[in-house]
XYZ file of C-alpha atoms in Angstrom:
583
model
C -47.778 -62.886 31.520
C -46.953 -59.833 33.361
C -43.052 -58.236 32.937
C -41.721 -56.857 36.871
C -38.462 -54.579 36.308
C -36.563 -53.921 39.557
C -33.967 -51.102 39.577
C -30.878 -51.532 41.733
C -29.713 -47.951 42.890
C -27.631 -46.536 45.676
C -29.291 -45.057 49.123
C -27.606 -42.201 50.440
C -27.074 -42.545 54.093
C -26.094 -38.715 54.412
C -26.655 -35.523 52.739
C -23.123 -34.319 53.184
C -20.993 -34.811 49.802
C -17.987 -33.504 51.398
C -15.794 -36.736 51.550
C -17.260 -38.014 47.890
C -15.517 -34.675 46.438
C -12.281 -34.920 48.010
C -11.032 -37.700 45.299
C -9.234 -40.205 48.108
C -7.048 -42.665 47.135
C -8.543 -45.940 47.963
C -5.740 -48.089 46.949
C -2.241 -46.446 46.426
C -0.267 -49.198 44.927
C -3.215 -49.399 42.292
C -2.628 -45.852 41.576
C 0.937 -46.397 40.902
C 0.474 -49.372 39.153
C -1.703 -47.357 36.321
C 0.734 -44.223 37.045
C 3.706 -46.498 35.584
C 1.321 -47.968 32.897
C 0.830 -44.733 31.308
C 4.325 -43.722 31.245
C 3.420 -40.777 34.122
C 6.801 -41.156 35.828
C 8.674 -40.245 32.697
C 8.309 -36.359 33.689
C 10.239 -33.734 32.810
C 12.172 -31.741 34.680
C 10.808 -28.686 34.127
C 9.311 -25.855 35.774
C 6.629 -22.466 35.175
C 8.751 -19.395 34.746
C 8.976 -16.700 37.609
C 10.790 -13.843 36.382
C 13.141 -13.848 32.641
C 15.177 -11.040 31.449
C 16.380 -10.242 27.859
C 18.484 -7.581 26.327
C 17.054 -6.023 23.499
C 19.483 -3.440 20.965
C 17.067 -0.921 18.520
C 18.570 0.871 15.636
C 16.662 3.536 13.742
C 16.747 2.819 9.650
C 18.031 5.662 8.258
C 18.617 5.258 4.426
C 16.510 4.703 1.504
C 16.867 3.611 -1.740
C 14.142 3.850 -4.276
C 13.878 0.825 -6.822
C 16.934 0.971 -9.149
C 18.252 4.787 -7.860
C 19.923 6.463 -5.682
C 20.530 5.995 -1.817
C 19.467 8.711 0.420
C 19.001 9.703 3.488
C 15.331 8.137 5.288
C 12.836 11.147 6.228
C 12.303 11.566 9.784
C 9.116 13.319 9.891
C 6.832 11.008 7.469
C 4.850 7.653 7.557
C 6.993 4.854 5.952
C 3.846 4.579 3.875
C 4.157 8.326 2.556
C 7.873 8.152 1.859
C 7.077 4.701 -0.205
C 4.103 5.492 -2.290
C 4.554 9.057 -3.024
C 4.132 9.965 -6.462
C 4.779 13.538 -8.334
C 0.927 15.212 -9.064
C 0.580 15.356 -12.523
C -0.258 18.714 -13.637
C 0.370 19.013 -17.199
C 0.325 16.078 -20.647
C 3.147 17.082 -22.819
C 1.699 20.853 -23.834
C -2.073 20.337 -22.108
C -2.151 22.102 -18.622
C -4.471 20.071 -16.347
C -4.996 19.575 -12.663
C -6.990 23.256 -12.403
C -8.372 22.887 -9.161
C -4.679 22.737 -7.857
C -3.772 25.442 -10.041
C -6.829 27.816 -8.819
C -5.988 26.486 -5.203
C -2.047 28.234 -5.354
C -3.607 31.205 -7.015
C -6.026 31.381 -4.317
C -3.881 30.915 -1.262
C -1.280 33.806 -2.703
C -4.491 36.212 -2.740
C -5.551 35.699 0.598
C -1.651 36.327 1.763
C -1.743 39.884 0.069
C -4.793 40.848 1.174
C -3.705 39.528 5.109
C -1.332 41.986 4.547
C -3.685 44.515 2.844
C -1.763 44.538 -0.012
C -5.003 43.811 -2.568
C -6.676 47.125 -1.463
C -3.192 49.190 -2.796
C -4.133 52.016 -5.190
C -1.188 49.688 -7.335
C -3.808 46.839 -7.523
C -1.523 43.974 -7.106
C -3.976 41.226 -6.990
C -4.794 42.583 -10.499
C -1.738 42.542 -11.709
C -1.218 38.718 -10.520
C -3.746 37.618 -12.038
C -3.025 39.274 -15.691
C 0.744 38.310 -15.509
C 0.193 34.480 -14.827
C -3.663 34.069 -16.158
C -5.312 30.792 -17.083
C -5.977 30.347 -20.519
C -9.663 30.189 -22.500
C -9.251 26.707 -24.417
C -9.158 27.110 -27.872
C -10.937 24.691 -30.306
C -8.239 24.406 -32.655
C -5.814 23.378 -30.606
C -5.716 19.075 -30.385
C -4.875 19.662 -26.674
C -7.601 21.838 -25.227
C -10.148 19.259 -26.724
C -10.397 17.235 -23.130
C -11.411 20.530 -22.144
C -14.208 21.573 -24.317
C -16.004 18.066 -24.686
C -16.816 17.689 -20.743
C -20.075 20.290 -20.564
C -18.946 20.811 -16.679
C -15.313 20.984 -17.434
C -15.747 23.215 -20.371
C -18.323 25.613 -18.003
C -15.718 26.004 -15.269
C -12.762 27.242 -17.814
C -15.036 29.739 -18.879
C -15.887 30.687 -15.530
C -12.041 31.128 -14.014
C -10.744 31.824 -17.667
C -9.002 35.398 -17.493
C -10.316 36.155 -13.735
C -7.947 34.022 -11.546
C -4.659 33.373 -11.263
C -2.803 30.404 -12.302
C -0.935 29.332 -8.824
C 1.228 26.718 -10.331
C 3.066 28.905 -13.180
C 3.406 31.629 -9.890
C 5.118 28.414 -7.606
C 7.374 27.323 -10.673
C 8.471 31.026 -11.191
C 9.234 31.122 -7.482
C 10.859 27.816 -7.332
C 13.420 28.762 -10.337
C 14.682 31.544 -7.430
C 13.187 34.718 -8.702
C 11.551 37.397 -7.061
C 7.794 37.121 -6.082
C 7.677 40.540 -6.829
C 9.446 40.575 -10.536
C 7.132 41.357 -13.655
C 4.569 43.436 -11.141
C 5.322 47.309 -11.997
C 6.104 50.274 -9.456
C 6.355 48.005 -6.053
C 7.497 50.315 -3.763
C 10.683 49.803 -1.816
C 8.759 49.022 1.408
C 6.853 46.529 -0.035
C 9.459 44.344 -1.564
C 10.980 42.801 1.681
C 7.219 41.813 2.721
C 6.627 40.320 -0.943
C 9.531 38.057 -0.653
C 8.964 36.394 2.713
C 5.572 35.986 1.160
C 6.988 34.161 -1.781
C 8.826 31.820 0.583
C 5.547 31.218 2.566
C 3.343 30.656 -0.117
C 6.089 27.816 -1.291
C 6.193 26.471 1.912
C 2.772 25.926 2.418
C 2.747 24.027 -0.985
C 5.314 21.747 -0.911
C 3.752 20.892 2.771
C 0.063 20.262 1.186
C 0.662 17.170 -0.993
C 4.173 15.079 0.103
C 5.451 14.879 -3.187
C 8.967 12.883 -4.142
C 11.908 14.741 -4.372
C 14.071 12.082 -6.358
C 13.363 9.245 -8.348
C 9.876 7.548 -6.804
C 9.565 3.771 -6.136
C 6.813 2.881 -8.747
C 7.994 0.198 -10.774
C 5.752 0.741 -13.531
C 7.522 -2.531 -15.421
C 6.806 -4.585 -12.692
C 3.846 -2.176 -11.200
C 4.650 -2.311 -7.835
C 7.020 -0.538 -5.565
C 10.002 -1.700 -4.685
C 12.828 -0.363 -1.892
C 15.237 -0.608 0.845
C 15.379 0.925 3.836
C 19.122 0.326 5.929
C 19.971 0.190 9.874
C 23.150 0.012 11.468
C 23.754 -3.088 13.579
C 25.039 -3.282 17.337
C 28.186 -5.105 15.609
C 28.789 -1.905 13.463
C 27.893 -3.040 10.082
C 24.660 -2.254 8.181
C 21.631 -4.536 7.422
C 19.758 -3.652 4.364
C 15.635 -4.327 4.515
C 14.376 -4.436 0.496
C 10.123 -4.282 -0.397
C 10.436 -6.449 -3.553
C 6.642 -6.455 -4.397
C 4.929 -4.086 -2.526
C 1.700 -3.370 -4.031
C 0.283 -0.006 -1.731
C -1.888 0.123 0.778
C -0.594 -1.215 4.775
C 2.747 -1.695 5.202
C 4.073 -3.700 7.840
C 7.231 -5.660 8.987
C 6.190 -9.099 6.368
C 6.841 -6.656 3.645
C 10.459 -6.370 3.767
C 13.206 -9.074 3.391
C 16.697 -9.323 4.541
C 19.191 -7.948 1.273
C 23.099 -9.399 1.087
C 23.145 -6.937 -1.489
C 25.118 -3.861 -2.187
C 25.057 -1.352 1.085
C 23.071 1.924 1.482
C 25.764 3.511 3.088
C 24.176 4.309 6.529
C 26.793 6.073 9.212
C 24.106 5.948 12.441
C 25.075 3.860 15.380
C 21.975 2.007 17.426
C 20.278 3.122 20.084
C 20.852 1.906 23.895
C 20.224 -1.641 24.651
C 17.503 -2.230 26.945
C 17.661 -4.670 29.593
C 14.749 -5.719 31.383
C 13.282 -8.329 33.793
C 10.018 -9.294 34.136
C 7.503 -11.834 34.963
C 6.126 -14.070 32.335
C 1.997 -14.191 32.224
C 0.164 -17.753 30.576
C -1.348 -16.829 27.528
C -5.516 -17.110 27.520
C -8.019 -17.144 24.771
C -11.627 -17.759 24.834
C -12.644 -21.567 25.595
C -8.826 -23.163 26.765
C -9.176 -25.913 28.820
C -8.986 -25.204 32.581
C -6.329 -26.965 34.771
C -8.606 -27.433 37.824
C -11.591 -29.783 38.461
C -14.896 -28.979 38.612
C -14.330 -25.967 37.120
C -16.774 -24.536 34.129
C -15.135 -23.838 31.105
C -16.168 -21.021 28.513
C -19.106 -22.563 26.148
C -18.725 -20.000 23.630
C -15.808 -22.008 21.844
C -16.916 -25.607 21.039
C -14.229 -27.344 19.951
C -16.615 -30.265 19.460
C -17.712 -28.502 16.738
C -14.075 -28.442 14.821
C -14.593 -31.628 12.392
C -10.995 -31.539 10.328
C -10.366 -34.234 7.590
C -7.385 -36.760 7.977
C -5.822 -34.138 5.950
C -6.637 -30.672 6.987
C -3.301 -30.107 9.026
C -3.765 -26.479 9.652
C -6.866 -27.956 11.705
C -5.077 -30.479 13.013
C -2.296 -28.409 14.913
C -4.654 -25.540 15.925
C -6.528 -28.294 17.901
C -3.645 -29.982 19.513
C -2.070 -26.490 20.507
C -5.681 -25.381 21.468
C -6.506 -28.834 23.854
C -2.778 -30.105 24.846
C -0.088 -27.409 24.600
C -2.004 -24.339 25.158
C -1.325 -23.677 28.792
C 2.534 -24.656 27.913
C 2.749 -20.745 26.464
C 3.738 -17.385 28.296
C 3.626 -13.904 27.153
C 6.547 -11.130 28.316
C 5.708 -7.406 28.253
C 8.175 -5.567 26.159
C 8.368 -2.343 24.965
C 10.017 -1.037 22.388
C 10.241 2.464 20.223
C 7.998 2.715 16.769
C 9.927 2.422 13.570
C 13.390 0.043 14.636
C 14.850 -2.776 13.644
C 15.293 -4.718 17.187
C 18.450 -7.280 17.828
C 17.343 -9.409 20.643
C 20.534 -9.757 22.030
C 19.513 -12.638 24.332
C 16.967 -13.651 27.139
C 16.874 -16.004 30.552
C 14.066 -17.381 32.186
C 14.469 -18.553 36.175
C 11.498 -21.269 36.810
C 10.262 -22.095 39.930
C 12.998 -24.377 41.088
C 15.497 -21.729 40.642
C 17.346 -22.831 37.698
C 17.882 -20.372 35.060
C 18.011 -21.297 31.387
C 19.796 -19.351 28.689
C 16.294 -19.280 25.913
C 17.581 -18.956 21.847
C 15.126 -17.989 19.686
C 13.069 -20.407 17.552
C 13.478 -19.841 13.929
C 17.718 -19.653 14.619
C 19.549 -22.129 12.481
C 20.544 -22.313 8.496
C 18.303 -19.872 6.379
C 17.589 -22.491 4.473
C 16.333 -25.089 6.572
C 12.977 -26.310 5.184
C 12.319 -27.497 8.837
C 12.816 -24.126 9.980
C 9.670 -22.184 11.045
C 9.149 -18.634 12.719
C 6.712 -15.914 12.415
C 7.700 -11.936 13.079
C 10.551 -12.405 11.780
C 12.595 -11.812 8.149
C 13.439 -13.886 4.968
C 16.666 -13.420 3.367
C 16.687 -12.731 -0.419
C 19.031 -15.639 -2.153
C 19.958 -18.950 -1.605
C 22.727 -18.846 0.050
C 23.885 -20.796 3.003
C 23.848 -18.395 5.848
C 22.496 -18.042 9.566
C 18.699 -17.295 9.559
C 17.653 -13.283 10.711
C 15.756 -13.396 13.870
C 15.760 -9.558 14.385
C 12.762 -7.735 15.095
C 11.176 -5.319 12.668
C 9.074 -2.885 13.554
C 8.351 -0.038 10.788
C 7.861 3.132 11.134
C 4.157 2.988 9.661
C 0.884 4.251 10.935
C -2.079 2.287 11.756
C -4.421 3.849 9.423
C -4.659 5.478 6.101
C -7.618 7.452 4.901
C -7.673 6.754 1.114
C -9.732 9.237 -1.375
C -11.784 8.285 -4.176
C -9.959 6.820 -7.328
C -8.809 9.515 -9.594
C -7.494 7.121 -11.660
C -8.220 3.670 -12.221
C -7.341 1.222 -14.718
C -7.820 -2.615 -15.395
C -5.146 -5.039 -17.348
C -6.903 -7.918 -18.916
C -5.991 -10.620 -21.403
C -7.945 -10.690 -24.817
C -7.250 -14.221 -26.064
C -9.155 -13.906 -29.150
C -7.215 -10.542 -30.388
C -4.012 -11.894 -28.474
C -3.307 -8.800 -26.907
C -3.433 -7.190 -23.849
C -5.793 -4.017 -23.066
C -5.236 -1.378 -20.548
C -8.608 -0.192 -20.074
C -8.961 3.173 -18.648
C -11.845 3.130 -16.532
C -11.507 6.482 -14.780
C -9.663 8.929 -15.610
C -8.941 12.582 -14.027
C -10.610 15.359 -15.867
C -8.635 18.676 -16.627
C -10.487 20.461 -13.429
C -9.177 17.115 -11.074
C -12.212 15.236 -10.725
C -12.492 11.364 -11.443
C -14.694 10.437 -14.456
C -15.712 7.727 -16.224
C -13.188 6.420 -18.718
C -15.935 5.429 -21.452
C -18.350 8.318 -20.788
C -14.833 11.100 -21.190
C -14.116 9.185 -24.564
C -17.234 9.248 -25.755
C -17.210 12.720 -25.053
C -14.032 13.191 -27.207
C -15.402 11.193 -29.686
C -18.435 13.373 -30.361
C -16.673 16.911 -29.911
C -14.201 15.367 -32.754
C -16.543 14.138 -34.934
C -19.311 17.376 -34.469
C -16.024 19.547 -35.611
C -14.624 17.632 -38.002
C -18.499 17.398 -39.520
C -18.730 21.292 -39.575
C -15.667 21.816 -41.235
C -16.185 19.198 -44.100
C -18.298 20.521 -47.359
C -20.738 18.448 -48.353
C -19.169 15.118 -48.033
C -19.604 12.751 -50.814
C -21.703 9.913 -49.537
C -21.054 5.871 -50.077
C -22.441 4.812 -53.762
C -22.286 0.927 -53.123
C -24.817 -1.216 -50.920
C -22.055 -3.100 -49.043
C -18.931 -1.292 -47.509
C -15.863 -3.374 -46.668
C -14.445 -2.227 -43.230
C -10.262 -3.175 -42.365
C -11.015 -3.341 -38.714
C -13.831 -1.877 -36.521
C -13.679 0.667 -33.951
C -12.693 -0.127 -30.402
C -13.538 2.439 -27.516
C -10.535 5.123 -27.156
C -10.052 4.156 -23.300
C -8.822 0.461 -24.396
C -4.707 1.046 -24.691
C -3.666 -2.036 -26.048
C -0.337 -3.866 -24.902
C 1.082 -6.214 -27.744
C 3.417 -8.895 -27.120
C 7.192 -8.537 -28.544
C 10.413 -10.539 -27.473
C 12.760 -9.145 -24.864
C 15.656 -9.582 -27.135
C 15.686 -10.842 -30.575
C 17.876 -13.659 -29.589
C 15.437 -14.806 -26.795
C 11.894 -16.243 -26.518
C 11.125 -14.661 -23.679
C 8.009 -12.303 -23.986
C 7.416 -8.695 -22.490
C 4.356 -6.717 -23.136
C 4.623 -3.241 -25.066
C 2.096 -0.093 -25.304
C 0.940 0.559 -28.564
C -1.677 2.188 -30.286
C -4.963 2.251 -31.537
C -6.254 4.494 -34.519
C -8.787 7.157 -33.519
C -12.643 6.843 -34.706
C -12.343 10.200 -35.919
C -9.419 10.783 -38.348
C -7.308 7.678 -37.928
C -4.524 9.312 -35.119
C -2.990 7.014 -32.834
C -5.381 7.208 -29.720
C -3.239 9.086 -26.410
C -3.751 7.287 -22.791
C -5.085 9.656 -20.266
C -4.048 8.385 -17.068
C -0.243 8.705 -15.947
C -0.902 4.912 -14.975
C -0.635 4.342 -19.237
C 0.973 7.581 -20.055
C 4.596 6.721 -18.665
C 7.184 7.623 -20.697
C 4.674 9.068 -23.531
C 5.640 12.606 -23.329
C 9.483 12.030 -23.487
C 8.940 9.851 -26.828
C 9.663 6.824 -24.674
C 8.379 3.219 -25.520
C 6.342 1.660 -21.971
C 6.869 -2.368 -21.352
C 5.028 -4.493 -18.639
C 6.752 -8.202 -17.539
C 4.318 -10.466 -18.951
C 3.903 -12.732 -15.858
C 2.736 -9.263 -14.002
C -0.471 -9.985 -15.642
C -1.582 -13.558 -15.103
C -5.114 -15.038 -16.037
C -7.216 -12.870 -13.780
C -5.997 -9.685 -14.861
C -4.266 -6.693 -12.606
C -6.145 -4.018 -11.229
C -4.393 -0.432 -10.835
C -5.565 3.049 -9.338
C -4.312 6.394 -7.812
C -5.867 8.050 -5.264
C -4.850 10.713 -2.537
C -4.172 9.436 0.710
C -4.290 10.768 4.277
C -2.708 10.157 7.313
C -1.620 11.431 10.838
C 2.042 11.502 12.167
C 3.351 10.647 15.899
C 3.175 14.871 16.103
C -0.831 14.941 14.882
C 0.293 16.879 12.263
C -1.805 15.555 8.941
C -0.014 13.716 6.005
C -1.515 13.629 2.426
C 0.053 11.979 -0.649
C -0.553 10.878 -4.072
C -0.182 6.970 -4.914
C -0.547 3.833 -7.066
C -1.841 1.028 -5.600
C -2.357 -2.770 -7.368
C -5.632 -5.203 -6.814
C -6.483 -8.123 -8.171
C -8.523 -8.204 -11.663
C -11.688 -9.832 -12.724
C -10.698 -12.191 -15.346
C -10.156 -12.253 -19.219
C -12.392 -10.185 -20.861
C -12.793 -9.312 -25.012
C -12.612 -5.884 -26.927
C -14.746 -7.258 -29.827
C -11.640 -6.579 -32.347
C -12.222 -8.065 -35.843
C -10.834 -7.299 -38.670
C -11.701 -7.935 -42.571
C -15.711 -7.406 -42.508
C -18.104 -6.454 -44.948
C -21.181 -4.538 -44.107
């Protein structure tokens, strides 16, 4: 039995598509019919926007408060970022002189001012004379603090090289700085030469304090909570003052989400705000890449296949992105505004005239109670507290810079949690040599180690060796660039924890071990005891470093500073501390 298949398909009677294209309504009450079925005559009665104007009031911050000190008045000429993270170079650990290459660089930089002035060829030999009345030192073996010095082969070769033939720029800027003479100490300056060594004095100064943006009060390190932490303070168009605090800043970009509306105490701040500006202008739709187009038989954009977006009943991020994305998206309009770098903005109010001439007075968002868990708004600023009071919808723009150049890690070190020794270690895994450069926090200890122990072997005479076959050892020896962190109560009458630097003893001859990175070292040389908040260093450990970083201002002029920045860790880790073992 044969199978015949017959296909029933249309015949065109013309090659002109014209009319099939225009979409006619056949049957108009049919139309309506489904037009009331799907609810299509419950419109709104709105309209697209034509032209809106708003009213916009900036004020300038001009206070600052550092965590826990003083108020003062906000720098003008520096990155937000600078002002923040600035942190004093170190150059000296209780009685050991380091950071040489800054040293050498002072030293340098006077030299080449007194021979600009031909001052160095002078039959008086001033440049001489410079050099023998602030001199850096040979290091001396005996002394505890020139060892970091003599164990680093490089380190130790440079101090011989400079030692005695260059001057030590930083004793020469401290002498200058106390408000004596450039000129005092140096014998027979004649009287024309005095007035030319002064000015020179107050240049050389100049030029230092302008190298390296260093803090002139207290700095905003928290080292107990080790982050920064300040307020910044604006005046209002009302009069008053609105204080902006960074709670937890940890370093690095610095931007408006930062910050957080403080009811707290007032920075004092006298400046009144800028001029409103009032503008009108016309509203552009928002685009992206693949929104729906409004007209037919147009081709949309293939490169975003939201086909593709497979979200779980769940996933509600997914969820609203699409329905924005396929529904709402051409319901959005964009306004050009512009408005000065480094303000706090009060947008004092904004209308919008649609297409049917009716103008609507437009409040912002995210207005309402603070509190309001149903409240949602992005740009704009929490309030610290819990207090019932009307939600901040200013503006916040800081005065930050878009990029930061950050150097290598001078100093770097890594909090972890040893659960088996119950401690916490501070693990110094670079640290800044005596010349400035970063090193490797296990190879400079081992260096130490050695240097001790290759002395200490010297001096001994003929040390009486170990008569029994087993030893019994009180506790082994843990690398001197773990600083351990033990943890004691807060108050006696409390549970509550806190984490304190201690001590380990030294390999060599039992001394308690000394941190070498001003990370660890705060508070060491003033006999001060160093505590961490125990929830600042959760499961995963904290990572800290310093580094120099470099910027441009609005002016081109370059920017570098010195400053502490927080990571994230790597996890628990173990120092291999035991205790009670016989070998």
């Amino acid at each position: 039995m044969t199978e015949m298949w017959s296909r029933l398909e249309g015949r065109p009677r013309t090659v002109d598509f014209d009319r099939a294209l225009r979409v006619e309504i056949r049957d108009p009450l049919w139309m309506l019919a489904r037009q009331w079925q799907l609810g299509e005559f419950h419109g709104s009665d709105a309209g697209s926007p034509v032209t809106a104007t708003y009213s916009v009031t900036p004020a300038r911050p001009t206070r600052l408060r550092p965590g826990g000190g003083q108020p003062d008045d906000l720098p003008t000429d520096l990155p937000l970022e600078t002002v923040a993270e600035r942190r004093s170079v170190p150059v000296a650990f209780d009685d050991e002189e380091i950071a040489f290459d800054l040293r050498l660089a002072i030293g340098r930089r006077w030299l080449k001012l007194l021979d600009k002035h031909s001052l160095l060829g002078h039959v008086l030999d001033f440049g001489g004379q410079y050099i023998r009345k602030y001199p850096i030192a040979l290091p001396n073996p005996d002394q505890p603090e020139d060892v970091s010095k003599l164990a680093h082969p490089q380190v130790w070769a440079t101090m011989q090289t400079v030692a005695q033939r260059r001057m030590d720029g930083y004793q020469f800027y401290l002498h200058l700085k106390d408000g004596r003479d450039a000129d005092e100490g140096i014998t027979t300056i004649p009287l024309l030469h005095h007035q030319l060594l002064l000015d020179l004095g107050g240049r050389l100064v100049d030029w230092f304090e302008a190298l390296i943006v260093q803090p002139g009060g207290n700095s905003t390190w928290d080292p107990r909570r080790l982050e920064h932490q300040f307020s910044i303070a604006a005046s209002t168009p009302t009069g008053s003052e609105k204080v902006l605090t960074a709670q937890e800043y940890p370093g690095g970009s610095l931007d408006w989400h930062a910050f957080s509306v403080d009811t707290g105490p007032r920075l004092g701040g006298t400046a009144q705000p800028e001029k409103t500006l009032s503008r009108t202008v016309f509203p552009a739709p928002v685009r992206y890449s693949g929104m729906p187009l409004p007209r037919w038989w147009a081709l949309e954009d293939g490169r975003t296949n939201f086909a593709a977006v497979r979200p779980d009943s769940t996933d509600m991020a997914r969820l609203v992105f699409l329905e924005f994305a396929l529904i709402f998206g051409n319901d959005w309009y964009q306004l050009p505004c512009d408005l000065p770098v480094g303000t706090i903005n009060s947008i004092r109010g904004m209308t919008v005239t649609d297409v049917f001439e009716q103008t609507q007075w437009i409040t912002a968002a995210g207005s309402g109670p603070d509190e309001k868990w149903q409240r949602w708004s992005m740009f704009t600023l929490d309030t610290i507290g819990t207090d019932e009071i009307p939600a901040d919808t200013d503006l916040l723009l800081p005065p930050s810079v878009p990029k930061v150049a950050e150097g290598p890690a001078l100093e770097e070190v890594l909090l972890i949690r040893d659960e088996n020794a119950n401690l916490v270690w501070g693990i110094e895994q670079t640290i800044r040599t005596p010349t400035g450069e970063p090193r490797r926090g296990s190879e400079a200890a081992a260096e130490v180690v050695a240097f001790r122990q290759n002395n200490l072997t010297r001096a001994a005479a003929d040390p009486d060796p170990p008569r029994a076959p087993i030893s019994y050892v009180a506790m082994n020896s843990i690398p001197e660039n773990w600083i351990p962190f033990i943890p004691v109560h807060v108050d006696e009458d409390k549970r509550e924890i806190q984490l304190q630097r201690a001590a380990m003893p030294s390999i060599v001859d039992g001394e308690p071990v000394r941190p070498r990175t001003t990370l660890l070292r705060e508070g060491f040389d003033n006999g001060k005891q160093y505590f961490i908040n125990e929830e600042e260093i959760p499961q995963a450990g904290t990572r800290l470093s310093v580094a120099y970083n470099r910027t441009r201002w609005r002016d081109g002029r370059v920017v570098v500073w010195l400053s502490a920045h927080r990571g994230e860790g790597r996890g628990q880790g173990s120092s291999g501390l035991a205790f009670d073992t016989i070998r």
